Coordinates of C-alpha atoms in Angstrom, one line a residue:
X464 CA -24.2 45.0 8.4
X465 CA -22.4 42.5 6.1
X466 CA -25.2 39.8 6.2
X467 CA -22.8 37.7 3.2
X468 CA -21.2 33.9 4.6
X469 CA -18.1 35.0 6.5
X470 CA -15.2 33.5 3.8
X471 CA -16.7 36.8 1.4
X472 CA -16.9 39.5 3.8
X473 CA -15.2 42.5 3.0
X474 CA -15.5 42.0 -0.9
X475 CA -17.1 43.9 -3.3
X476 CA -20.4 42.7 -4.3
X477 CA -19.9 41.7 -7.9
X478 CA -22.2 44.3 -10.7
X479 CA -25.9 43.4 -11.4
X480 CA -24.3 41.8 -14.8
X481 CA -22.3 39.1 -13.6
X482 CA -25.8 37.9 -11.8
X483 CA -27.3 38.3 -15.0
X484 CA -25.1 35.8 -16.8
X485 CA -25.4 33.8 -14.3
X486 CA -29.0 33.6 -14.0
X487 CA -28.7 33.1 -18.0
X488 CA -26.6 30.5 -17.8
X489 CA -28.7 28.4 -14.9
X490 CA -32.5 28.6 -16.4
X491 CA -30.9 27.5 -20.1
X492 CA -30.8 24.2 -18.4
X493 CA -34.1 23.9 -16.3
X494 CA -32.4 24.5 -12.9
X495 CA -34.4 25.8 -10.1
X496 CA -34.7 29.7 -9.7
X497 CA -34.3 29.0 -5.6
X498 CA -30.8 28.4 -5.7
X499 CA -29.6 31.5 -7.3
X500 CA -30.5 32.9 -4.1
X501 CA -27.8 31.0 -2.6
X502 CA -24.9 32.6 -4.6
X503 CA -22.6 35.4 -3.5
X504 CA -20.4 36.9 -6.2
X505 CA -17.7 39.6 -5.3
X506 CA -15.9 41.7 -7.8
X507 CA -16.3 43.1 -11.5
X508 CA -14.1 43.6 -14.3
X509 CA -11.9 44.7 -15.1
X510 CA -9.8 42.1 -12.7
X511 CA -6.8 41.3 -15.9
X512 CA -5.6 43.4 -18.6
X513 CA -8.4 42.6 -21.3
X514 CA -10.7 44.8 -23.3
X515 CA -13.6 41.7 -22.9
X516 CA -14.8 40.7 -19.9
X517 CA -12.5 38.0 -19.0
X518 CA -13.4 38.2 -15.1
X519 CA -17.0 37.9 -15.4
X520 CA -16.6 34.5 -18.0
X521 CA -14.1 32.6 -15.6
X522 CA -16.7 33.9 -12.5
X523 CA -19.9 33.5 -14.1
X524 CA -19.4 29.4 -15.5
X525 CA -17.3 28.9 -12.1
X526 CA -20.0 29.7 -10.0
X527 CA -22.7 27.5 -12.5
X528 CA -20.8 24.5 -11.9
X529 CA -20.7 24.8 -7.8
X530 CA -24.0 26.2 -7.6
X531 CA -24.8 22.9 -9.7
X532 CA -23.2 21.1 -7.6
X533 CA -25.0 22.5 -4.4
X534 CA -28.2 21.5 -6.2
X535 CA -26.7 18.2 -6.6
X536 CA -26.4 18.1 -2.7
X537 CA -29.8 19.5 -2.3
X538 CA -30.9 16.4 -4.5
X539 CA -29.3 13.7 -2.1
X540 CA -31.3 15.4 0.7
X541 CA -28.5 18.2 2.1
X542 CA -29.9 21.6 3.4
X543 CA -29.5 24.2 0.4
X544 CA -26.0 26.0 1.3
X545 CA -24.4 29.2 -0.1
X546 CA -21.6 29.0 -2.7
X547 CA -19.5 32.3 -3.5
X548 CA -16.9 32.9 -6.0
X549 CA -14.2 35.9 -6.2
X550 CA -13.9 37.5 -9.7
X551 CA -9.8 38.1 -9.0
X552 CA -10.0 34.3 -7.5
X553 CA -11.6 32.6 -10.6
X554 CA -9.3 34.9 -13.4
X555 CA -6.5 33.7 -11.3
X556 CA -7.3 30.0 -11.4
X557 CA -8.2 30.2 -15.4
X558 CA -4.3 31.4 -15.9
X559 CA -3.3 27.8 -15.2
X560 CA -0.3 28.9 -13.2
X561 CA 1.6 26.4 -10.6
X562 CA 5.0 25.1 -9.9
X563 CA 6.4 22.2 -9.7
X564 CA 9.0 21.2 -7.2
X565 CA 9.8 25.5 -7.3
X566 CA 10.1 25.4 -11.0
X567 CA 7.3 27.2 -13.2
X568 CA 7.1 25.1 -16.2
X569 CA 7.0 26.8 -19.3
X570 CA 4.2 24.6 -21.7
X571 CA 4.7 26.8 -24.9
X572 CA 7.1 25.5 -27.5
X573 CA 9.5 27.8 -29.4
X574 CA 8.0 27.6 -32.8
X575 CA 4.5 28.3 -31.5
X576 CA 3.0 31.5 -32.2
X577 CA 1.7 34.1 -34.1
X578 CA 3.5 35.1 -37.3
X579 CA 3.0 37.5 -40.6
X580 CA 2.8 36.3 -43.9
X581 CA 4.0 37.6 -47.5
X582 CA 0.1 39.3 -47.8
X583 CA 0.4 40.8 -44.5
X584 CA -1.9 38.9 -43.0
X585 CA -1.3 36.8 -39.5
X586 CA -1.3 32.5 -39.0
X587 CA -0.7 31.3 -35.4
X588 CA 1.4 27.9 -35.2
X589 CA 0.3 25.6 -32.4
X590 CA 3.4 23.3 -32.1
X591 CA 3.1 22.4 -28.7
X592 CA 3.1 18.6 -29.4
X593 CA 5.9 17.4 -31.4
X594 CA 4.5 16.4 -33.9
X595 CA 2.0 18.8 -34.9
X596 CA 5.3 21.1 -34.7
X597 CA 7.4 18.7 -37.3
X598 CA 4.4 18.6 -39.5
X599 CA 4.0 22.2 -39.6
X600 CA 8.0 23.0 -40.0
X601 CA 7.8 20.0 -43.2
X602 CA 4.9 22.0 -45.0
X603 CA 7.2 24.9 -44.9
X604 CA 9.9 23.7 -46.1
X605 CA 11.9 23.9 -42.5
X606 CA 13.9 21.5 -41.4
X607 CA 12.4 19.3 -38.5
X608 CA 13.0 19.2 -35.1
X609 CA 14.0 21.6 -32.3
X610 CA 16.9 23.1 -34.2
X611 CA 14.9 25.1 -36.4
X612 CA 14.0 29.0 -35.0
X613 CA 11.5 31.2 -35.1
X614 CA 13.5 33.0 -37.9
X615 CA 13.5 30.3 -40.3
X616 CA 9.6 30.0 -40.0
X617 CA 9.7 33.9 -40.7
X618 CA 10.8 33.3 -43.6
X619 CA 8.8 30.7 -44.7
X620 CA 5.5 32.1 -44.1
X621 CA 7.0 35.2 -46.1
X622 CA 6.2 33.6 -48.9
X623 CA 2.7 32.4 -48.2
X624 CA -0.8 33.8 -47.8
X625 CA -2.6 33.7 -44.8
X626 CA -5.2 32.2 -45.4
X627 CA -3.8 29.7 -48.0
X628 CA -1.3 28.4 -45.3
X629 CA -4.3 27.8 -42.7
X630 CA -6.2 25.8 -45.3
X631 CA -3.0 24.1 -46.4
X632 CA -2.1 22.9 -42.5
X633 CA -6.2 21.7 -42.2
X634 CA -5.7 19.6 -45.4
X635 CA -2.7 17.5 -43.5
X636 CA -4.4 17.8 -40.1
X637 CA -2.5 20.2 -38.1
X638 CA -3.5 23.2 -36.2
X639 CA -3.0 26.4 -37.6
X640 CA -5.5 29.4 -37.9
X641 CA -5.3 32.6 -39.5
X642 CA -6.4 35.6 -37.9
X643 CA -9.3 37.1 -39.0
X644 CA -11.4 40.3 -37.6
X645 CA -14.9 39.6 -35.9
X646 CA -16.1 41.0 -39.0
X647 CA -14.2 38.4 -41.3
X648 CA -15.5 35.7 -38.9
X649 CA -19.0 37.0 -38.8
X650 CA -19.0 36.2 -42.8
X651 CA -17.3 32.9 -42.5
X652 CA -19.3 29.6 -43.2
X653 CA -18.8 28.0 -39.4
X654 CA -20.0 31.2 -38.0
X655 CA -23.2 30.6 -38.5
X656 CA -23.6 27.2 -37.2
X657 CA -21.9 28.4 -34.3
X658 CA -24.3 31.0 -33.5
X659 CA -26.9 29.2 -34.2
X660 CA -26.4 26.6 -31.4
X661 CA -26.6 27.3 -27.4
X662 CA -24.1 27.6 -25.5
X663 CA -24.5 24.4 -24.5
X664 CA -26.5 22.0 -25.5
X665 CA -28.3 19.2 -23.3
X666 CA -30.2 16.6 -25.5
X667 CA -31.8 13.1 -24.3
X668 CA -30.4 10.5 -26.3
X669 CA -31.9 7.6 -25.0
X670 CA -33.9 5.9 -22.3
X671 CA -32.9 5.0 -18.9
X672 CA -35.0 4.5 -15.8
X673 CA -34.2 7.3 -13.3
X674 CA -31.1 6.2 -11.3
X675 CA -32.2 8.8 -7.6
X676 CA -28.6 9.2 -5.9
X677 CA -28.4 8.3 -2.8
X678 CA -27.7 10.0 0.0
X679 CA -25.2 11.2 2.7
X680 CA -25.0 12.7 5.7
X681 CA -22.9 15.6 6.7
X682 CA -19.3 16.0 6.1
X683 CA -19.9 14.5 2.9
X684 CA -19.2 17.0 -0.5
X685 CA -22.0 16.8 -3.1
X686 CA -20.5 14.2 -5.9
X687 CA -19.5 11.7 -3.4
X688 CA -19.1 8.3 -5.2
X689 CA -20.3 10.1 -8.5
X690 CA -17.9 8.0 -11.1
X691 CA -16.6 10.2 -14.0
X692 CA -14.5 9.0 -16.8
X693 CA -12.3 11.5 -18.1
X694 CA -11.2 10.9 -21.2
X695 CA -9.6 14.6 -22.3
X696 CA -6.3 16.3 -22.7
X697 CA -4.7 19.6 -22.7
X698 CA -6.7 22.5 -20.7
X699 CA -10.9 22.6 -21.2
X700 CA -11.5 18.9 -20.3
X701 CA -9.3 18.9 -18.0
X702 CA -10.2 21.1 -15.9
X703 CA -13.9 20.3 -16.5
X704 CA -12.6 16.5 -14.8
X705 CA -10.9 18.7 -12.0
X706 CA -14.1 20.9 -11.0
X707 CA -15.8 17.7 -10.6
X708 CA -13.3 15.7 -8.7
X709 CA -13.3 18.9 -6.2
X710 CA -16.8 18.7 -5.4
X711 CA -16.3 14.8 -4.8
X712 CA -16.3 13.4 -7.8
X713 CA -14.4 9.9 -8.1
X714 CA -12.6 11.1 -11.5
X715 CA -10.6 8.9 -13.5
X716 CA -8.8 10.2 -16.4
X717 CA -7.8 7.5 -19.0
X718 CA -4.9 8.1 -21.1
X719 CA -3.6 6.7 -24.3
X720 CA 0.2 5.1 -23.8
X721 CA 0.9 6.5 -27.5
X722 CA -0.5 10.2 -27.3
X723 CA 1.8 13.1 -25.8
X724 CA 0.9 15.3 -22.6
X725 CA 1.6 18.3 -21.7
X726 CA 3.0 19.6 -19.0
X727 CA -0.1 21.1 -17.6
X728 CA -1.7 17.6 -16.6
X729 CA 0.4 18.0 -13.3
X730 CA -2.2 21.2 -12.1
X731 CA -5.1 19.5 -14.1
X732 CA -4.6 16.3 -12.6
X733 CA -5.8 16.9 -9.0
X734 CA -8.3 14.6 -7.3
X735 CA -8.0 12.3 -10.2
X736 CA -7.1 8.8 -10.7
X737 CA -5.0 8.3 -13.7
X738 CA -5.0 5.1 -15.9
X739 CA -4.0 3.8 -19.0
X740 CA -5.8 1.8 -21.7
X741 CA -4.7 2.3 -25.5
X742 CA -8.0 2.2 -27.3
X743 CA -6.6 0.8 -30.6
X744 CA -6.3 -2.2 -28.7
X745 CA -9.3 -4.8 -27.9
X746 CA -7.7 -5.1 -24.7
X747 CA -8.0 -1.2 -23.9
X748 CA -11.6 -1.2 -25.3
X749 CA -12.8 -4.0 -22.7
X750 CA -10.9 -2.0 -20.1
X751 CA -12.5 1.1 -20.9
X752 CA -16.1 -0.6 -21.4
X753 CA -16.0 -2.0 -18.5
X754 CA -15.2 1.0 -16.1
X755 CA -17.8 2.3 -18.2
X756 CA -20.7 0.2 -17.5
X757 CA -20.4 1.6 -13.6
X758 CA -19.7 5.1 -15.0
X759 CA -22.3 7.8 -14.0
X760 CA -20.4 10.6 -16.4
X761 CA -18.1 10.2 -19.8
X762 CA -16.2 13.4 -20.5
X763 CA -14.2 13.5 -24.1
X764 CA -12.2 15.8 -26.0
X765 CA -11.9 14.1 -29.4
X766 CA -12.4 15.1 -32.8
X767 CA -16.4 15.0 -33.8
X768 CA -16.6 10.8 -34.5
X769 CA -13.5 10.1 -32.9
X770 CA -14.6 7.9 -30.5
X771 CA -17.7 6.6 -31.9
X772 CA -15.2 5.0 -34.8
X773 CA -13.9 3.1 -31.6
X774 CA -17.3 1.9 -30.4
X775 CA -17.3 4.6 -28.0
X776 CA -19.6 7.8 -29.1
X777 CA -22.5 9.0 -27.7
X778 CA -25.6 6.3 -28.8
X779 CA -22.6 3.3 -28.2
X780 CA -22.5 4.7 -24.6
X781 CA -26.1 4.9 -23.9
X782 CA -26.4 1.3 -24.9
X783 CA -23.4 0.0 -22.7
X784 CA -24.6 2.4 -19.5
X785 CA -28.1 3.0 -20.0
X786 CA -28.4 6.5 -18.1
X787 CA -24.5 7.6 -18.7
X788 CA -24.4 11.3 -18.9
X789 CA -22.0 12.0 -22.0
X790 CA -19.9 15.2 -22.4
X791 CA -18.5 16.5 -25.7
X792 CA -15.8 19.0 -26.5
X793 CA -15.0 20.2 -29.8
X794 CA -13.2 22.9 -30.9
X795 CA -15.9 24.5 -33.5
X796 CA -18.9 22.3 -32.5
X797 CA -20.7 19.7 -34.4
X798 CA -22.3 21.7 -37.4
X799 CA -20.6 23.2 -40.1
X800 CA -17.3 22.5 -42.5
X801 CA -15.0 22.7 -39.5
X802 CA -17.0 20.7 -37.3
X803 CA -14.0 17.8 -37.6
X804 CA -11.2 21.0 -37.7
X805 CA -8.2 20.4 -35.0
X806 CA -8.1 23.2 -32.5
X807 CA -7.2 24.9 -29.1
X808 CA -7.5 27.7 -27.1
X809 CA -5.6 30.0 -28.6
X810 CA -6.1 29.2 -32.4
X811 CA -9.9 29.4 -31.5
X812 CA -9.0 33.3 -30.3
X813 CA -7.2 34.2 -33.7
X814 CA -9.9 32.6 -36.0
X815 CA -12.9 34.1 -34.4
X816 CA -11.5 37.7 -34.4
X817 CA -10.1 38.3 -30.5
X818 CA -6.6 38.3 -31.1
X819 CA -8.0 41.3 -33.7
X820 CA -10.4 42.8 -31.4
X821 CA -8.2 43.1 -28.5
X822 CA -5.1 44.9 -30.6
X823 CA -7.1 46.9 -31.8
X824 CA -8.0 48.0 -28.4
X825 CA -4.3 48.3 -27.8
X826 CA -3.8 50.2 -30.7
X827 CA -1.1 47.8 -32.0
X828 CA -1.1 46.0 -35.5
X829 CA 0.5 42.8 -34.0
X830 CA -2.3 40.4 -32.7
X831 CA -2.9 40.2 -29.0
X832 CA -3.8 37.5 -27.1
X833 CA -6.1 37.8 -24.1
X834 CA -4.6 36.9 -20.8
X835 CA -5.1 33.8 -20.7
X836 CA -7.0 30.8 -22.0
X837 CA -10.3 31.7 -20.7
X838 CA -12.1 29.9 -23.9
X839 CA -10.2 26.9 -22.2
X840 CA -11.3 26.9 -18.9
X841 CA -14.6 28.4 -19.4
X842 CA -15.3 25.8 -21.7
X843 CA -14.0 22.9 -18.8
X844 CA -16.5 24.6 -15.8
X845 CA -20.0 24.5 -17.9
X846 CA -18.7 21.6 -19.0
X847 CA -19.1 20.6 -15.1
X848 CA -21.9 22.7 -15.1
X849 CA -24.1 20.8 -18.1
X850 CA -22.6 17.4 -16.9
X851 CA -24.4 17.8 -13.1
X852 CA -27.4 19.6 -14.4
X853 CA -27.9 16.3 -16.7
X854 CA -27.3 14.3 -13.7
X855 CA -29.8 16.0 -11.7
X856 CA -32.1 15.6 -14.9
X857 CA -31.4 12.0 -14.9
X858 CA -31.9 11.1 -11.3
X859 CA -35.5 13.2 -11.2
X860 CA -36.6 12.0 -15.2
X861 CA -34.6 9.3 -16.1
X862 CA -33.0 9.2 -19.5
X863 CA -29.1 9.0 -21.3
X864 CA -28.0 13.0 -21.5
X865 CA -25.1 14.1 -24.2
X866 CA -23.9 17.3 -23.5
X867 CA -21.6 19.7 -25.9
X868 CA -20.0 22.4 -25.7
X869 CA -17.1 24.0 -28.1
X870 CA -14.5 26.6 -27.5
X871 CA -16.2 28.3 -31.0
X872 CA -19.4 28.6 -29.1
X873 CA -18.0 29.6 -25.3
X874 CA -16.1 32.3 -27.6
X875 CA -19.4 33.7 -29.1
X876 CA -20.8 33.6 -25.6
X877 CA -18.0 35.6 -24.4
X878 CA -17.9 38.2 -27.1
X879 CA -21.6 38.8 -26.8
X880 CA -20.6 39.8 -22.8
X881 CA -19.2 43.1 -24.1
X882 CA -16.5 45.0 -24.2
X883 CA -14.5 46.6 -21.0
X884 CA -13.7 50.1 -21.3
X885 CA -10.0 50.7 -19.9
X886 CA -9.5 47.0 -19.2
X887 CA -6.4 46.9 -20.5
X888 CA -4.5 49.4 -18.4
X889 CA -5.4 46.7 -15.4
X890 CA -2.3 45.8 -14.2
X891 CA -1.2 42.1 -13.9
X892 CA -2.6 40.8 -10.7
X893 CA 0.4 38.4 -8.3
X894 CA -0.9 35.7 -6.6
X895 CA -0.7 36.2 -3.5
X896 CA -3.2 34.3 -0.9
X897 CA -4.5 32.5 -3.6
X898 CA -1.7 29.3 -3.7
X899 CA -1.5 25.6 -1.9
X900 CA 1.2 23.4 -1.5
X901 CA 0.4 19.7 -2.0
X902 CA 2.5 16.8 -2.4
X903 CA 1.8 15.0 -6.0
X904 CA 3.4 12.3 -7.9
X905 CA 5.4 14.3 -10.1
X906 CA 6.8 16.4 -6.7
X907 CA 6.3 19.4 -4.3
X908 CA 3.5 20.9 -6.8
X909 CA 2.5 24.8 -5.8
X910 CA -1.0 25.7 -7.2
X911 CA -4.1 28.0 -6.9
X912 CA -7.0 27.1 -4.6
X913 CA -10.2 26.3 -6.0
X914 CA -12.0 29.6 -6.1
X915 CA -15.9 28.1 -5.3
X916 CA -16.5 27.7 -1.9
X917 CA -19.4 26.5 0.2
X918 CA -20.4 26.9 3.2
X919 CA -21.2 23.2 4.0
X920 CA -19.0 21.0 2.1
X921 CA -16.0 23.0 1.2
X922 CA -14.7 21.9 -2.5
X923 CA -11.1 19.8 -2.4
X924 CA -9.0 17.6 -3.8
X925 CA -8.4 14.5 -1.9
X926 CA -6.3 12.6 -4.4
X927 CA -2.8 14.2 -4.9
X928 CA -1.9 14.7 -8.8
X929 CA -0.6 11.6 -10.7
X930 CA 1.4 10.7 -13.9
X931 CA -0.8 8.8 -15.9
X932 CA -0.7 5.0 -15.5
X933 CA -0.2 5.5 -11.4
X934 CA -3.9 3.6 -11.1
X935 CA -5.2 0.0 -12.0
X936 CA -8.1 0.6 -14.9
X937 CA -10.9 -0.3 -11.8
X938 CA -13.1 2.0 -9.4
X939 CA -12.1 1.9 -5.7
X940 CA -14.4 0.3 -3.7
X941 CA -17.0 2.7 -1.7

């Protein structure tokens, strides 16, 4: 007899090792051992076309931040409940895929990519934001703007050496990374402080009486009137701020008027409030001080010092909101000489050796990417996960909590999860059963379901997706 909660009957129990990371994942942070007997996870990889173990990464730190967020509900006096995730379901969801008003938007630039240089060695281009592209076609020599092809930067880079061209593009600030094997990365100076450091890292800052959160009856989900600013961009932080407004979270991401999106913030943007302040401004400071001094959770995505140069890093928020749980995302972490080094997704795969690893398991000499961003949105669910495991550390012991993760770090994590014989002959899963359809402000927008769900307070988002500015800079009322 299927004894499982009914919404994962008929799936296949997921292997002994996806529990394993799991269980890995909840005691680095102090949780209780009782609620991992009130997880269900179906499936095993491989689930996508990837030599790693892609499916178990995007189930295992899915199901860490709902679990955590059970526990959450446990703490504000709800009946322990069961949580599930799919393998297929979570992989799915990590491939960021949605339309928008029938159209599936396309978020890569042209120039953005992998390319081979005059030593035979590989860079990848991010050029996704204008002017990280423009700076990158001026260093070689290309002419600016979108005229310029793929062709022209062929040429360019011709004449360069990997490496030398990746150094060069750090020097001015833009995002470029060569691709290295995991052997060159093993020997390269950030590799160590990288592995050195947890996978994430929870560390009391400062001292706050215990603020016990209150509680709620049924029908309730388990972050009710929890008040998160979300102060990220582009995929991790994002979706950290999503998996957070989904289990009830009020989430309110505050965007710059001067800095680009991308196109992405229409999926990443659900259950949110969206704002506007302009931090270079005393008048955007007050704004965002002031939500902040109500705020139970800070989520950020800049650059190591970033916003502590605006009055705004980790010790400046303990002191404003004794007892804020802070959440940091780099792209290398905080140790080491690339600790302030511009980054994403998938320049963090071609530095670190995937893009490498993963051809070679093709047996192709160009790179590969994996399927999808899964350092991205691994990286946004433990963010979830550390931010409510600090919040149930706060409410029992009291305290200000800054939590960090990095891509560098969630990459190391993943690569020590092994490799997947055959994974690459998995064919492409379609998404079938897996979408919604929910109006937002930018129109009819066609996206996956959250793949956590609970038995009790089933996860949603109850706030439709909004271009940023749709909000007054102020909590609603509860």
């Amino acid at each position: 007899m299927d004894l499982r909660p009914s919404f994962l009957r008929g799936r296949t129990p997921a292997g002994k090792a996806s529990r394993d990371v799991l269980q890995k994942l909840w005691r680095s942070v102090g949780l209780p051992d009782e609620s991992l007997d009130h997880v269900v996870l179906t499936g095993a990889d491989p689930v996508l076309p990837s030599s790693f173990a892609v499916g178990t990464a995007a189930q295992a730190s899915m199901a860490a931040a709902a679990l955590a967020a059970a526990e959450i509900w446990h703490l504000r006096g709800g009946a322990r409940q069961q949580v599930g995730v799919d393998m297929l379901h979570a992989a799915q969801e990590c491939r960021s895929h949605y339309t928008i008003n029938g159209v599936t938007p396309n978020p890569w630039d042209p120039i953005t990519g992998l390319y081979r240089c005059g030593d035979g060695g590989w860079v990848r281009i991010h050029a996704n934001f204008a002017h990280h592209r423009d700076g990158a076609l001026a260093l070689l020599g290309c002419p600016t703007g979108e005229d310029t092809n793929r062709a022209a930067v062929e040429r360019a880079l011709s004449r360069w050496k990997a490496l030398d061209f990746e150094q060069v593009a750090a020097d001015a600030g833009l995002p470029v990374a060569a691709m290295r094997s995991f052997d060159e990365w093993d020997r390269h100076p950030q590799s160590q402080p990288v592995a050195a450091q947890p996978l994430l890292t929870l560390e009391r800052i400062g001292e706050a009486d215990p603020r016990p959160l209150p509680k709620y009856g049924h029908g309730a989900r388990p972050l009710k009137d929890i008040r998160v600013l979300d102060l990220t961009r582009i995929i991790a932080g994002p979706v950290c701020g999503r998996a957070l407004a989904a289990y009830g979270a009020d989430v309110m991401l505050v965007n710059s008027p001067n800095l680009p999106n991308i196109d992405n913030i229409i999926d990443t943007s659900r259950g949110k409030l969206s704002v506007l302040a302009d931090l270079d401004t005393a008048d955007g400071r007050i704004a965002l001080g002031n939500l902040l001094r109500s705020a139970h959770v800070f989520v950020q995505g800049y650059r190591p010092g970033g916003l502590a140069a605006l009055g705004f890093g980790p010790q400046d928020a303990a002191r404003i909101r004794p007892g804020i749980v802070y959440v940091s995302l780099s792209a290398y972490g905080d140790k080491g000489p690339w600790a302030g080094r511009r980054g994403f997704d998938s320049l963090v795969q071609t530095a670190t050796g995937f893009n490498h690893a993963e051809a070679q398991a093709a047996g192709q000499d160009a790179p590969k990417p994996m399927p999808m961003q899964i350092l991205d949105h691994a990286s946004g669910y433990l963010m979830a996960f550390g931010a409510q495991a600090a919040l149930a550390r706060q409410a029992t012991e009291g305290g200000s909590w800054h939590v960090r993760v990095s891509l560098a770090q969630t990459a190391h994590w993943l690569r020590n999860l092994g490799r997947i014989d055959g994974g690459l002959a998995c064919p492409m899963p379609g998404f079938d059963g897996l979408l919604e359809t929910e109006p937002s402000g930018f129109g009819e927008l066609v996206a996956l379901r959250h793949a956590a769900q609970f038995s009790d307070t089933p996860a949603r988002w109850t706030r439709p997706s909004s271009p940023p500015g749709t909000h007054p800079p102020v909590w609603p009322f509860n």
